[in-house]
CSV table of C-alpha atoms in Angstrom, one decimal:
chain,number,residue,atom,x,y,z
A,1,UNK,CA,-8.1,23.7,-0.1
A,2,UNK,CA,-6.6,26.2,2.5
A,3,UNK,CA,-5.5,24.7,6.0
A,4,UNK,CA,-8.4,26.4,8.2
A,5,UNK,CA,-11.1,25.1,5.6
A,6,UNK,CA,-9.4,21.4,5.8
A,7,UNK,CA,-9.5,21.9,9.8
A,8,UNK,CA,-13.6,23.1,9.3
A,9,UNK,CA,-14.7,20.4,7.0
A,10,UNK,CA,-12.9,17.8,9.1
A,11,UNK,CA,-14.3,19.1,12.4
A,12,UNK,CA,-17.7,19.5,11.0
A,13,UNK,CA,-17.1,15.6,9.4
A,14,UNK,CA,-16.2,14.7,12.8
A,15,UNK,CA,-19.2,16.0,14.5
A,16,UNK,CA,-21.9,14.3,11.4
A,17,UNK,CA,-20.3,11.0,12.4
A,18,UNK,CA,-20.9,11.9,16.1
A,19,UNK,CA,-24.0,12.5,15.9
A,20,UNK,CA,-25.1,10.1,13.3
A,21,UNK,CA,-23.9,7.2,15.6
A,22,UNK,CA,-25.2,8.4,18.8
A,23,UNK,CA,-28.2,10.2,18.1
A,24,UNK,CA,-29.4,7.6,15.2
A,25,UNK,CA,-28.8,4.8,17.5
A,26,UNK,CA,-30.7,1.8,18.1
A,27,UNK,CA,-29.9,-0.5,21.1
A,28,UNK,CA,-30.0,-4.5,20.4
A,29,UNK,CA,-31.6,-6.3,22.9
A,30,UNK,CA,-29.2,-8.0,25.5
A,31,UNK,CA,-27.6,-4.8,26.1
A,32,UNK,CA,-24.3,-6.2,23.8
A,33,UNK,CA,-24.4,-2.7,21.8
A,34,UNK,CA,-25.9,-0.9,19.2
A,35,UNK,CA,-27.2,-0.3,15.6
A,36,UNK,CA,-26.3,3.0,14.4
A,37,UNK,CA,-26.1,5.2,10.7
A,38,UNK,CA,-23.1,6.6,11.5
A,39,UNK,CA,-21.0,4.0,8.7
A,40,UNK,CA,-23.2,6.6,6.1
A,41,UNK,CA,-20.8,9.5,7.2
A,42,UNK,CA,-17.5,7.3,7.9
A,43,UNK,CA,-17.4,6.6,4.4
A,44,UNK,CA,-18.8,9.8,3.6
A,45,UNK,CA,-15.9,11.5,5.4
A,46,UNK,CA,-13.3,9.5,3.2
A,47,UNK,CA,-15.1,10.3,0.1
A,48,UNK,CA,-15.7,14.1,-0.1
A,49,UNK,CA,-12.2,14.7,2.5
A,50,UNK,CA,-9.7,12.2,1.3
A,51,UNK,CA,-8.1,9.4,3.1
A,52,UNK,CA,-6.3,10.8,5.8
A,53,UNK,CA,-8.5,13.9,6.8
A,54,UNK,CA,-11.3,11.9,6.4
A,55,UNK,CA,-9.9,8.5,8.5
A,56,UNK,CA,-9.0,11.5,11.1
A,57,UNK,CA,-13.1,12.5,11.2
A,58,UNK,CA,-14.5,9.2,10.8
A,59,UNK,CA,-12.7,7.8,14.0
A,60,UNK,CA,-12.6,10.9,16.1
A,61,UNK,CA,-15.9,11.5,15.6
A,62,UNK,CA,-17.4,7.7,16.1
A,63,UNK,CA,-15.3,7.1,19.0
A,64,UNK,CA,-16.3,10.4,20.8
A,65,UNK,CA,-19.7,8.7,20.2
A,66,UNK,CA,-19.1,5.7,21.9
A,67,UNK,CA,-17.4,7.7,24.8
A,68,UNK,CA,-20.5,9.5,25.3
A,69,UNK,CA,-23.1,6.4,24.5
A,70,UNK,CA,-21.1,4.4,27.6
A,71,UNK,CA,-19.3,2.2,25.6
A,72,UNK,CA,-15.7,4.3,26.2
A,73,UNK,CA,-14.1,0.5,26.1
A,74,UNK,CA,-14.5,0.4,22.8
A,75,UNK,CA,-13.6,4.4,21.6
A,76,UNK,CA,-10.0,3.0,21.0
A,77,UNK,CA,-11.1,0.5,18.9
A,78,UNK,CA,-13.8,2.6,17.0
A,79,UNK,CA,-11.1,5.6,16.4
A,80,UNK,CA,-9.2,3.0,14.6
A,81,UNK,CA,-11.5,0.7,12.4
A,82,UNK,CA,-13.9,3.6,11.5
A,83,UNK,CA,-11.2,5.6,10.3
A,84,UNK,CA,-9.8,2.0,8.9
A,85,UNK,CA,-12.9,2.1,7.1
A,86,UNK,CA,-13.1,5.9,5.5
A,87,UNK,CA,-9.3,5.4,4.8
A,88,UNK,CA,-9.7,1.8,2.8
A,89,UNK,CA,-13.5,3.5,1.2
A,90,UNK,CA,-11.7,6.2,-0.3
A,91,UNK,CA,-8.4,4.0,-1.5
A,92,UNK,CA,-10.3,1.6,-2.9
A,93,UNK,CA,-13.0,3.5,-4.9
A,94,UNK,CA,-9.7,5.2,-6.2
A,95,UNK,CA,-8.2,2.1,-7.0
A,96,UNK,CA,-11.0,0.8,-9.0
A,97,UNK,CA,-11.2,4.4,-11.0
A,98,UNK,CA,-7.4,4.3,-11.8
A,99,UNK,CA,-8.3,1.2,-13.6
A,100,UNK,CA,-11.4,1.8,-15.4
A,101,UNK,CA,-12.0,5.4,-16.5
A,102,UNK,CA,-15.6,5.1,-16.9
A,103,UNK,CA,-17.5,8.0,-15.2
A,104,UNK,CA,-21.1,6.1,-15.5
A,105,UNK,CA,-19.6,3.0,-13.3
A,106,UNK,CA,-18.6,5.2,-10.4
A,107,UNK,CA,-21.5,4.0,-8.4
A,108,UNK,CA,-20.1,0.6,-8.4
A,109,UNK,CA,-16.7,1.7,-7.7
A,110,UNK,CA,-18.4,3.3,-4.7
A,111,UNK,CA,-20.7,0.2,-3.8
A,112,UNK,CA,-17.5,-2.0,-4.1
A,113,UNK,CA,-15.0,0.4,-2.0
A,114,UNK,CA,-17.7,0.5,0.5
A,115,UNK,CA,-18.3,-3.2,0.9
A,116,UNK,CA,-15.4,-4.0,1.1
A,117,UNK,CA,-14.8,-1.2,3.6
A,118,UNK,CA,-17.8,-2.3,5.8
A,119,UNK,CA,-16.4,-5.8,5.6
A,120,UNK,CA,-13.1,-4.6,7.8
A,121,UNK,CA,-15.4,-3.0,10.2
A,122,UNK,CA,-17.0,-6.3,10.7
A,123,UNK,CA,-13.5,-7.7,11.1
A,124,UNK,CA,-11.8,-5.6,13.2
A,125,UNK,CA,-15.4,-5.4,15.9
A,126,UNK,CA,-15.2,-9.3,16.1
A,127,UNK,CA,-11.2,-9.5,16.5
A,128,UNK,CA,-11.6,-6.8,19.1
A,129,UNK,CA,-14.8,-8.5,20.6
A,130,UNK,CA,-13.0,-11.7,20.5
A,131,UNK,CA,-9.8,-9.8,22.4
A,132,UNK,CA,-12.3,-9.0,25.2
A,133,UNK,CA,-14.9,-11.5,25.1
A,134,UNK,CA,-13.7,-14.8,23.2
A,135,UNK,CA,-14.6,-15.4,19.7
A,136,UNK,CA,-18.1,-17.2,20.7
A,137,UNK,CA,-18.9,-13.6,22.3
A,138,UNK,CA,-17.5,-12.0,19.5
A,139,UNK,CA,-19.9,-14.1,17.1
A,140,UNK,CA,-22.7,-12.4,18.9
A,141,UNK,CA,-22.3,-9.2,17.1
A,142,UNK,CA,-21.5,-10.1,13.8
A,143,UNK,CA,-25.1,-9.9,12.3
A,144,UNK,CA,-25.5,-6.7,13.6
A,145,UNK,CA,-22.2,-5.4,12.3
A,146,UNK,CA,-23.0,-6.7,9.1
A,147,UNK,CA,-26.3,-5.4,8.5
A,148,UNK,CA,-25.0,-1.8,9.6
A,149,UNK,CA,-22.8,-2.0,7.3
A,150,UNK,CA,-24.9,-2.8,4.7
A,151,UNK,CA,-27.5,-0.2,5.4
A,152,UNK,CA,-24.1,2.3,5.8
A,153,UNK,CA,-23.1,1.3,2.3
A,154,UNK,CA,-25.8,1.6,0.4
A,155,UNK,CA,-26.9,4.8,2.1
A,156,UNK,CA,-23.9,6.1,1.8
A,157,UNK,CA,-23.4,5.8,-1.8
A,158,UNK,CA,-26.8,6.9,-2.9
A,159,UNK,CA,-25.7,9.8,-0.7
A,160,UNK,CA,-22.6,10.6,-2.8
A,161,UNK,CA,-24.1,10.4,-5.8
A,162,UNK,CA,-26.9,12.5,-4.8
A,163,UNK,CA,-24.8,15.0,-3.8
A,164,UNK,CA,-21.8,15.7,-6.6
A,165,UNK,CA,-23.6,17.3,-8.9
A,166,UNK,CA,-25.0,20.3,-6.4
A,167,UNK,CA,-22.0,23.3,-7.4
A,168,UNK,CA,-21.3,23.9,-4.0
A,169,UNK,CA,-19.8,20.1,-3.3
A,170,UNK,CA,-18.2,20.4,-6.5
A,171,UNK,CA,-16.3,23.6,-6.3
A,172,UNK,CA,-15.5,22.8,-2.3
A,173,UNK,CA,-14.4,18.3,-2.6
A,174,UNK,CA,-12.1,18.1,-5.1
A,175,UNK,CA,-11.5,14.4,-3.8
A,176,UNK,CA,-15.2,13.0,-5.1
A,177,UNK,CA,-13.9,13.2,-8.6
């Protein structure tokens, strides 16, 4: 892939997770943040992009989302575990595929990569969240980390697999295969 079409599909990576976390945001009540679909497109990112352009869209784009949701105390954390996450999705599902060369188990590479992903999201939130607000604040947000990154995971993989086949992801993300 040429540099200017790596700089495009990052960019346009960058702006999906955006707008996937901000716009398809739900608050929790309490005010102590917010349930979003944005995981779908970290891991997305780190699928179809590859580790490192794809851990560079997933955290540019969700932190730029949590400048401009009001949560700009946690951008520096977000840029890291969400691109944490699309980096460890994509190393993993690798991983898995180095070991067995079975094409029809992908989708449980891709559920496994992904849980396992999610599960450092959850992580690094409550370390963070225990940095600022002790680990009994931290605990707090756990559930809803969790189930965000459940619904992120599964979405996200019936996503993938939905899209390989079309020609046009084929020809253009080399990585998904």
């Amino acid at each position: 892939m040429k540099n200017a079409k790596k700089l495009v599909y990052c960019a346009t990576f960058a702006a999906l997770c955006c707008l996937a976390t901000f716009l398809l945001a739900f608050p929790f009540p309490g005010g102590i943040g917010y349930f979003n679909v944005g995981d779908v497109i970290v891991l997305l990112a780190g699928w179809f992009l590859g580790p490192w352009l794809g851990g560079v869209a997933a955290g540019v784009g969700s932190a730029l989302a949590d400048v401009m949701a009001g949560y700009a105390l946690y951008a520096p954390a977000t840029l890291l575990i969400k691109g944490g996450v699309a980096i460890i999705g994509y190393f993993l599902w690798r991983l898995f595929r180095v070991f067995v060369k079975k094409e029809g188990l992908d989708f449980l590479f891709r559920i496994l990569a992904a849980v396992v992903a999610e599960l450092f999201m959850v992580a690094g939130y409550f370390l963070y969240e225990s940095i600022l607000y002790g680990m009994a604040g931290a605990a707090g947000s756990v559930v809803g980390n969790l189930t965000q990154g459940a619904v992120g995971a599964a979405c996200a993989v019936l996503l993938v697999l939905s899209l390989r086949p079309i020609p046009f992801v084929k020809k253009s993300f080399t990585k998904l295969y």
